[in-house]
mmCIF file of C-alpha atoms in Angstrom:
data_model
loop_
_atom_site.group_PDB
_atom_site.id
_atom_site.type_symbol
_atom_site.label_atom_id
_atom_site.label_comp_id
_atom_site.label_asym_id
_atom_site.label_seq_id
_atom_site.Cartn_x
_atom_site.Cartn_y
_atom_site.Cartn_z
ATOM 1 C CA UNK A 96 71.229 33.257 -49.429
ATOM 2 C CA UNK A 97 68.998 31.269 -47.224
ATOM 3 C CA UNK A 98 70.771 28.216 -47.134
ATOM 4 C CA UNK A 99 74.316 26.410 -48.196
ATOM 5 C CA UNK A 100 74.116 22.867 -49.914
ATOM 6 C CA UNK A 101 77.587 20.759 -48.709
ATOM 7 C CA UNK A 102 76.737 17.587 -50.903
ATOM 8 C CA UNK A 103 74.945 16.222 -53.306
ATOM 9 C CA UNK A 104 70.863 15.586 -52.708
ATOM 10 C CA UNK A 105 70.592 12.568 -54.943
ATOM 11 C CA UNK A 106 72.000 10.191 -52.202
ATOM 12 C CA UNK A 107 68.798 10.877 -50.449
ATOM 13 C CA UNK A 108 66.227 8.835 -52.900
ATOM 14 C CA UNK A 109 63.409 10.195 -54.554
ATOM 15 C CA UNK A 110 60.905 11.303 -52.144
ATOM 16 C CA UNK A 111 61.532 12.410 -49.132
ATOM 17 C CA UNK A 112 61.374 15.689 -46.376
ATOM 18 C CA UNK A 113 63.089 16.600 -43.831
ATOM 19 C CA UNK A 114 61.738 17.456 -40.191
ATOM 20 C CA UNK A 115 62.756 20.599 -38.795
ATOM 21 C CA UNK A 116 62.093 19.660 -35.147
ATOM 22 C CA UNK A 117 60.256 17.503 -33.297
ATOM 23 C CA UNK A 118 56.965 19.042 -34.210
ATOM 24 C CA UNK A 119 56.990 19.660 -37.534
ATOM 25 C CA UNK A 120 58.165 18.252 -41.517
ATOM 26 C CA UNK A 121 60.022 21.613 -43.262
ATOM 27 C CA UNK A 122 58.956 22.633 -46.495
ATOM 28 C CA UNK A 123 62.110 24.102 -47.241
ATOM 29 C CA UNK A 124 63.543 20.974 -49.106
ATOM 30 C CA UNK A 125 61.341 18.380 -50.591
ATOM 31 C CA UNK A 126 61.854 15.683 -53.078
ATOM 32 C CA UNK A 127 58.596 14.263 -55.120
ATOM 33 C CA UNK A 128 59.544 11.901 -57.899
ATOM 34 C CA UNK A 129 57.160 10.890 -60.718
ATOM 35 C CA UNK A 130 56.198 7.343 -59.122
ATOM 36 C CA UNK A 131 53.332 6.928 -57.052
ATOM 37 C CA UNK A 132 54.215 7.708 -54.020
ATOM 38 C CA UNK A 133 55.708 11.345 -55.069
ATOM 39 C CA UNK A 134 52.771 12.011 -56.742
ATOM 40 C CA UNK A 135 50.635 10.795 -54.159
ATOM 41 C CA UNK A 136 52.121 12.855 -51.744
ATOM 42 C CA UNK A 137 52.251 16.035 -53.705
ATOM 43 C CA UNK A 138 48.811 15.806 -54.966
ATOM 44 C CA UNK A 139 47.503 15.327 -51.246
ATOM 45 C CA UNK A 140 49.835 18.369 -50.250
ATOM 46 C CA UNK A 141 48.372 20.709 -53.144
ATOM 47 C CA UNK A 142 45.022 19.591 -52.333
ATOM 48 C CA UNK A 143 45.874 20.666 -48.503
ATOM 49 C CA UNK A 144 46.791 23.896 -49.970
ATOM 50 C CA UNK A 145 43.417 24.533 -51.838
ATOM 51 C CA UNK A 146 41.790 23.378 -48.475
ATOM 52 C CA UNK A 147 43.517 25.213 -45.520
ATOM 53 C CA UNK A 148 45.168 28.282 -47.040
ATOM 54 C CA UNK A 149 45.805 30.560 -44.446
ATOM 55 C CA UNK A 150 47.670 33.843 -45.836
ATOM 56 C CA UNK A 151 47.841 35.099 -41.968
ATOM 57 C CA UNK A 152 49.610 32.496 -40.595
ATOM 58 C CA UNK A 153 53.290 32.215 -40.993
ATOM 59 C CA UNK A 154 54.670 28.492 -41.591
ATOM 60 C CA UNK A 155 50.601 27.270 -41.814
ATOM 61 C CA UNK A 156 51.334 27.106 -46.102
ATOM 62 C CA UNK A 157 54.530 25.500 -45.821
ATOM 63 C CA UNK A 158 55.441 23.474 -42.828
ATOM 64 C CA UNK A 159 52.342 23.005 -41.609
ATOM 65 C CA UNK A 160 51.407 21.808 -45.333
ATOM 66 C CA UNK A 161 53.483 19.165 -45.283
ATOM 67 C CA UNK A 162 53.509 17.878 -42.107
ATOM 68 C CA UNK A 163 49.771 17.877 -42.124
ATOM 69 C CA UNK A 164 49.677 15.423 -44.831
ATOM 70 C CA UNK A 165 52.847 13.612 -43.555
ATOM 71 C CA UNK A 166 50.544 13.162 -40.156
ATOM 72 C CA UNK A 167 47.483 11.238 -42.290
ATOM 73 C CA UNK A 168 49.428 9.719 -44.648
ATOM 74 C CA UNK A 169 52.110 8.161 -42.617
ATOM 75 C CA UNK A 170 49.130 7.314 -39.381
ATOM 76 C CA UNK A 171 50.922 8.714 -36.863
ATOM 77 C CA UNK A 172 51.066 12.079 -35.105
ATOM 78 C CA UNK A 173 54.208 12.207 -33.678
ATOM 79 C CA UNK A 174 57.265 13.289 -37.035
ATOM 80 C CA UNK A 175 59.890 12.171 -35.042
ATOM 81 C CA UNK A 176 58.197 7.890 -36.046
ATOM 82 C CA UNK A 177 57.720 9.190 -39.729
ATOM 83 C CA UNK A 178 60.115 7.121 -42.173
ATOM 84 C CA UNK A 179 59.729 5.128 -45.362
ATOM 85 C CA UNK A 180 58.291 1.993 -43.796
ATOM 86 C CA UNK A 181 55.810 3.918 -42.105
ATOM 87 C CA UNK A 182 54.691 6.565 -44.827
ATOM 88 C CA UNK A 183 54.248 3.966 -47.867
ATOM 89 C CA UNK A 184 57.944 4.791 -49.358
ATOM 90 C CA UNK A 185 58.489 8.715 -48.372
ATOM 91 C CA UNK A 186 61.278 9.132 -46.107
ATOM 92 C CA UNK A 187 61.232 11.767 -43.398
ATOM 93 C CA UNK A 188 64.603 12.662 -42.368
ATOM 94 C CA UNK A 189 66.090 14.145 -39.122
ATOM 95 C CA UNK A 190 66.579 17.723 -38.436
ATOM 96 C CA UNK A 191 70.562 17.264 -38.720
ATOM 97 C CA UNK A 192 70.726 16.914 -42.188
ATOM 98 C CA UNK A 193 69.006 20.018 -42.947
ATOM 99 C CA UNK A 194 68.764 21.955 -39.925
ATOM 100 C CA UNK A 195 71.555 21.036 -37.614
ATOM 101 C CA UNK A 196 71.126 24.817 -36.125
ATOM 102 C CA UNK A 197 67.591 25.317 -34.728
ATOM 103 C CA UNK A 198 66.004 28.330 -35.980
ATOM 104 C CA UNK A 199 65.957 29.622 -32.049
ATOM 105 C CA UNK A 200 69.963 29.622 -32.393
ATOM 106 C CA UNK A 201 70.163 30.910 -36.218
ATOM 107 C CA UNK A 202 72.527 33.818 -35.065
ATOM 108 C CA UNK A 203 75.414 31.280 -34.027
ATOM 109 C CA UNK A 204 75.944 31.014 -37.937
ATOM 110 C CA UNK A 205 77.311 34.331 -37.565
ATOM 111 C CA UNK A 206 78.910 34.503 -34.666
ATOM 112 C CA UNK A 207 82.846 34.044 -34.358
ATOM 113 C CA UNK A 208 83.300 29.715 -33.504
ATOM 114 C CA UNK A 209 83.283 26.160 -35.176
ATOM 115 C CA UNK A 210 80.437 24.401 -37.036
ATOM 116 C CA UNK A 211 79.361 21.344 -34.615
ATOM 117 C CA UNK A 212 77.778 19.257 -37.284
ATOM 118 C CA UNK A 213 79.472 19.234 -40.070
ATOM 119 C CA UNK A 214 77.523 16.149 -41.532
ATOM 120 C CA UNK A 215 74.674 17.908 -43.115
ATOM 121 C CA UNK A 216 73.556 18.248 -46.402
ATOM 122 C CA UNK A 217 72.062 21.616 -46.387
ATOM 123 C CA UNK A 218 72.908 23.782 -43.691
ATOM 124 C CA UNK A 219 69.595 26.654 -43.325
ATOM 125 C CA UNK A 220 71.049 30.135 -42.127
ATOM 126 C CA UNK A 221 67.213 31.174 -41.323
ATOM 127 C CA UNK A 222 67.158 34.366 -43.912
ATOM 128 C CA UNK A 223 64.248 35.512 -42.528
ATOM 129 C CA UNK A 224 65.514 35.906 -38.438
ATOM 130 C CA UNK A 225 69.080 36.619 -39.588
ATOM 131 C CA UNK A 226 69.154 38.914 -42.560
ATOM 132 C CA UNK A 227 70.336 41.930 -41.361
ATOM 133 C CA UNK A 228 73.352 40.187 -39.470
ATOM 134 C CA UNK A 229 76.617 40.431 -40.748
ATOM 135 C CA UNK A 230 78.752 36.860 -40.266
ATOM 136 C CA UNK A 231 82.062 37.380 -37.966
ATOM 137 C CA UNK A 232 85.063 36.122 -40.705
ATOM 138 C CA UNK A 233 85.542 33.344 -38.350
ATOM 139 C CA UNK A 234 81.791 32.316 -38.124
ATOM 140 C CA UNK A 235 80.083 29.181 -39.245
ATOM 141 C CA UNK A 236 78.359 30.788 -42.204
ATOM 142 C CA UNK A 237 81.677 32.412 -43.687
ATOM 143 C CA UNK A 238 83.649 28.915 -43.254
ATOM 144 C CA UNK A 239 80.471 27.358 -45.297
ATOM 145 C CA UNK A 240 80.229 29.663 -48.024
ATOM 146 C CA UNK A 241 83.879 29.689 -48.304
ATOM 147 C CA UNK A 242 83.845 25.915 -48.985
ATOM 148 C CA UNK A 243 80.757 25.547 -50.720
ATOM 149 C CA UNK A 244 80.225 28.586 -52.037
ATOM 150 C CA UNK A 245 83.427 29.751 -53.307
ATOM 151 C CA UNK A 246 82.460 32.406 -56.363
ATOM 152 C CA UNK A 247 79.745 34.239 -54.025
ATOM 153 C CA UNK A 248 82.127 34.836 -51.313
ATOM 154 C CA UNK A 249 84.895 35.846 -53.543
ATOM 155 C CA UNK A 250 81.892 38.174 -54.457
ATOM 156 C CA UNK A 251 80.694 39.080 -51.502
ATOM 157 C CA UNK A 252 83.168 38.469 -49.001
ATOM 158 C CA UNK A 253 82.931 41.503 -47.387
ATOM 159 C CA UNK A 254 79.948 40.822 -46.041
ATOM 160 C CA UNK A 255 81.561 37.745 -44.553
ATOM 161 C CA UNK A 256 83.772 40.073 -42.436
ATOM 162 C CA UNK A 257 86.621 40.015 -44.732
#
């Protein structure tokens, strides 16, 4: 389980990303509608795809993807100015509402304390830096999937520190 989802996406709009720092758009969680600007968008990103693969690069296919088109499309270099206005209807969101835990601090999910931002939609435990951790039973990650996730950790709670 790679991330938890606390509420409901389709308060967001229709197309949008979310940056996962000040560098770079996440691929993680995207929304293209049908309109033009989803399509726009998605077409420009597959065609980056075709273009750029790089199959030795980690994050160059997926971040990168995204906020390489982001950065033409939207005329500006710098995510942290992307937003609807400036990228022709696709909204770039902050970090916070995805990623409130930077991937350089993905172990405090699992590590005995409280959540600090409890406002976020999605909350990204960083499977690929913490899979082999086990979460304290007073950690950030067991108080999520207890809440949100109630059926897997009745499942798996022992791997919650139950």
């Amino acid at each position: 389980m790679d991330v938890v989802v606390a509420k409901r996406l389709d308060s967001l709009g229709s197309n949008w990303a979310a940056r996962e720092s000040d560098l770079s758009v996440a691929a993680a969680v995207l929304a293209f509608s049908t309109d033009n600007v989803g399509r726009r968008i998605a077409r420009a990103a597959v065609r980056e795809i075709q273009t750029t693969y790089r199959g030795d690069l980690w994050g160059y296919n997926g971040p990168g993807v995204i906020t390489r088109v982001l950065k033409r499309l939207c005329s500006t270099t710098d995510v942290t100015l992307m937003s609807s206005d400036l990228c022709g209807g696709f909204e770039v969101y902050g970090p916070e509402l995805f990623y409130p835990i930077k991937w350089e601090n993905a172990r405090d999910y699992f590590k005995r304390g409280q959540l600090i931002n409890k406002g976020a939609y999605v909350y990204h435990v960083w499977n690929h830096l913490t899979a082999n951790l086990v979460a304290d039973h007073d950690s950030p990650y067991a108080t999520l999937a207890r809440q949100f996730c109630p059926t897997t950790y009745e499942m798996y709670g022992e791997r919650f520190g139950t």
